[in-house]
Amino acid sequence: MSQKRRFKSRSENEHVDESWLLPYADMLTLLVALFIVLFAMGQVDQAKYDELRVVLSETLGGKGVLDYQDSIVEDESPTQESTESVEALLSEAAETEKTELEELQSRLNGYIEEKALADRLQTELGASGLLITINDGILFDSGSAELRQNSHELMDQLSAMLASDPPRYIQISGHTDDVPMGGANFESNWDLSGARAYNVMKLFLESDYLKPGQLSYSGYGEYHPIATNETTEGREQNRRVEVLVLPLENLAEPAL
């Protein structure tokens, strides 16, 4: 009897506790299920995807949202080749714009020579654009902002030559010498220069070659001289209207 009890006791002691297998099996089952779900999420029904992309593209009238997202995924960062291509296009556009402004300057200079206006009208092409300087003597009487009747043809010809497609921005600025205003029409040279620039802009618009969204004006009074105000010749140069034609590549398209 004691021998049987001893054998049974040994058997009970040697039996391993396997209760931990149940939660372990449950965890493995959950992991397998998770991997299956992730795998299924990563697979796309290509036929249905293409059909959806076509429908969206036709609805939106152009390149679809899914196409745009695909392009982002396929090319998240620009390559050296694409960067060089963009730089080449920008350089080509800048060169084209420079050529077009040079051609415009050539046409203007031809007009100036034909009309013998070299002492009244000058052009200069720089980084800011094409600058046309008009001496006030050809446009206004002394101390007046009213354009002379014989200047209307000149402004009409200028506006026709400045018309372009796409349209460029054009800034018109008035300038005076430093002689104080003596009349009652304007309180200061600032007022006079601003009124002159505004009237030039109005005459440009009357020609119908240029649109309001292209134009802006400003008055600088005597504060941006290009010559000395100590001499008669210098003051005459400072009394002017400037028309600056801006290059296209530096600007968004004007809202016309």
Short mmCIF file of N, CA and C in Angstrom, two decimals, residues 134-137 139-147 155 172-177 181 186 189-203 217-219 238-241:
data_model
loop_
_atom_site.label_atom_id
_atom_site.label_comp_id
_atom_site.label_asym_id
_atom_site.label_seq_id
_atom_site.Cartn_x
_atom_site.Cartn_y
_atom_site.Cartn_z
N ILE A 134 8.84 110.00 -70.15
CA ILE A 134 8.21 111.02 -70.98
C ILE A 134 8.41 112.37 -70.29
N ASN A 135 9.08 113.29 -70.94
CA ASN A 135 9.26 114.63 -70.38
C ASN A 135 7.91 115.33 -70.29
N ASP A 136 7.67 116.01 -69.17
CA ASP A 136 6.34 116.60 -68.97
C ASP A 136 6.01 117.68 -69.98
N GLY A 137 7.03 118.27 -70.63
CA GLY A 137 6.76 119.35 -71.57
C GLY A 137 5.95 118.92 -72.76
N LEU A 139 3.54 116.72 -72.55
CA LEU A 139 2.23 116.28 -72.07
C LEU A 139 1.42 117.39 -71.40
N PHE A 140 2.08 118.25 -70.61
CA PHE A 140 1.35 119.18 -69.75
C PHE A 140 1.89 120.61 -69.88
N ASP A 141 1.03 121.57 -69.59
CA ASP A 141 1.48 122.95 -69.38
C ASP A 141 2.04 123.06 -67.98
N SER A 142 2.82 124.08 -67.72
CA SER A 142 3.45 124.27 -66.42
C SER A 142 2.40 124.36 -65.31
N GLY A 143 2.58 123.55 -64.27
CA GLY A 143 1.70 123.56 -63.12
C GLY A 143 0.34 122.94 -63.36
N SER A 144 0.14 122.29 -64.53
CA SER A 144 -1.16 121.70 -64.86
C SER A 144 -1.06 120.19 -64.95
N ALA A 145 -2.17 119.51 -64.65
CA ALA A 145 -2.24 118.06 -64.79
C ALA A 145 -3.10 117.65 -65.98
N GLU A 146 -3.64 118.65 -66.71
CA GLU A 146 -4.46 118.35 -67.88
C GLU A 146 -3.56 118.06 -69.08
N LEU A 147 -3.78 116.91 -69.71
CA LEU A 147 -2.97 116.54 -70.87
C LEU A 147 -3.29 117.45 -72.05
N MET A 155 -0.16 109.20 -76.78
CA MET A 155 -0.55 108.23 -75.77
C MET A 155 -1.30 107.06 -76.40
N ILE A 172 2.64 103.45 -63.72
CA ILE A 172 2.80 104.82 -64.19
C ILE A 172 3.10 105.71 -62.98
N SER A 173 4.18 106.48 -63.05
CA SER A 173 4.56 107.33 -61.91
C SER A 173 4.84 108.75 -62.39
N GLY A 174 4.36 109.71 -61.59
CA GLY A 174 4.60 111.11 -61.89
C GLY A 174 5.69 111.69 -61.02
N HIS A 175 6.51 112.61 -61.60
CA HIS A 175 7.63 113.22 -60.89
C HIS A 175 7.69 114.72 -61.22
N THR A 176 8.16 115.51 -60.27
CA THR A 176 8.29 116.96 -60.48
C THR A 176 9.68 117.42 -60.05
N ASP A 177 9.97 118.71 -60.27
CA ASP A 177 11.18 119.29 -59.68
C ASP A 177 10.85 119.73 -58.26
N MET A 181 4.81 124.62 -55.28
CA MET A 181 3.63 124.98 -56.04
C MET A 181 3.19 126.40 -55.67
N PHE A 186 -3.16 122.83 -56.85
CA PHE A 186 -2.54 121.72 -56.13
C PHE A 186 -1.81 122.26 -54.91
N ASN A 189 3.72 119.46 -54.79
CA ASN A 189 4.21 118.73 -55.96
C ASN A 189 3.77 117.27 -55.94
N TRP A 190 3.57 116.74 -54.75
CA TRP A 190 3.05 115.38 -54.62
C TRP A 190 1.68 115.28 -55.29
N ASP A 191 0.81 116.23 -54.96
CA ASP A 191 -0.52 116.23 -55.55
C ASP A 191 -0.45 116.35 -57.06
N LEU A 192 0.40 117.25 -57.55
CA LEU A 192 0.53 117.47 -58.99
C LEU A 192 1.04 116.22 -59.69
N SER A 193 2.08 115.59 -59.13
CA SER A 193 2.65 114.40 -59.78
C SER A 193 1.66 113.25 -59.80
N GLY A 194 0.89 113.08 -58.71
CA GLY A 194 -0.11 112.02 -58.67
C GLY A 194 -1.23 112.27 -59.67
N ALA A 195 -1.68 113.51 -59.79
CA ALA A 195 -2.75 113.84 -60.74
C ALA A 195 -2.28 113.62 -62.18
N ARG A 196 -1.04 113.96 -62.47
CA ARG A 196 -0.52 113.75 -63.83
C ARG A 196 -0.44 112.26 -64.16
N ALA A 197 0.05 111.46 -63.23
CA ALA A 197 0.13 110.02 -63.48
C ALA A 197 -1.26 109.43 -63.67
N TYR A 198 -2.22 109.89 -62.87
CA TYR A 198 -3.60 109.39 -62.97
C TYR A 198 -4.20 109.73 -64.33
N ASN A 199 -3.98 110.94 -64.81
CA ASN A 199 -4.55 111.35 -66.10
C ASN A 199 -3.90 110.60 -67.27
N VAL A 200 -2.63 110.28 -67.16
CA VAL A 200 -1.98 109.46 -68.18
C VAL A 200 -2.61 108.07 -68.19
N MET A 201 -2.86 107.51 -67.02
CA MET A 201 -3.48 106.20 -66.94
C MET A 201 -4.89 106.23 -67.56
N LYS A 202 -5.66 107.27 -67.27
CA LYS A 202 -7.00 107.40 -67.83
C LYS A 202 -6.95 107.45 -69.36
N LEU A 203 -5.97 108.15 -69.90
CA LEU A 203 -5.87 108.24 -71.35
C LEU A 203 -5.48 106.90 -71.95
N TYR A 217 -0.94 103.52 -60.73
CA TYR A 217 -0.25 104.82 -60.82
C TYR A 217 0.18 105.29 -59.44
N SER A 218 1.14 106.21 -59.41
CA SER A 218 1.62 106.78 -58.15
C SER A 218 2.27 108.12 -58.43
N GLY A 219 2.33 108.96 -57.39
CA GLY A 219 2.98 110.25 -57.50
C GLY A 219 4.12 110.36 -56.51
N ASN A 238 13.76 116.37 -64.38
CA ASN A 238 13.03 115.81 -63.24
C ASN A 238 11.52 115.88 -63.40
N ARG A 239 11.04 116.81 -64.21
CA ARG A 239 9.59 116.91 -64.46
C ARG A 239 9.24 115.90 -65.55
N ARG A 240 8.71 114.77 -65.15
CA ARG A 240 8.54 113.66 -66.08
C ARG A 240 7.44 112.71 -65.62
N VAL A 241 6.99 111.88 -66.53
CA VAL A 241 6.12 110.74 -66.24
C VAL A 241 6.84 109.48 -66.70
#
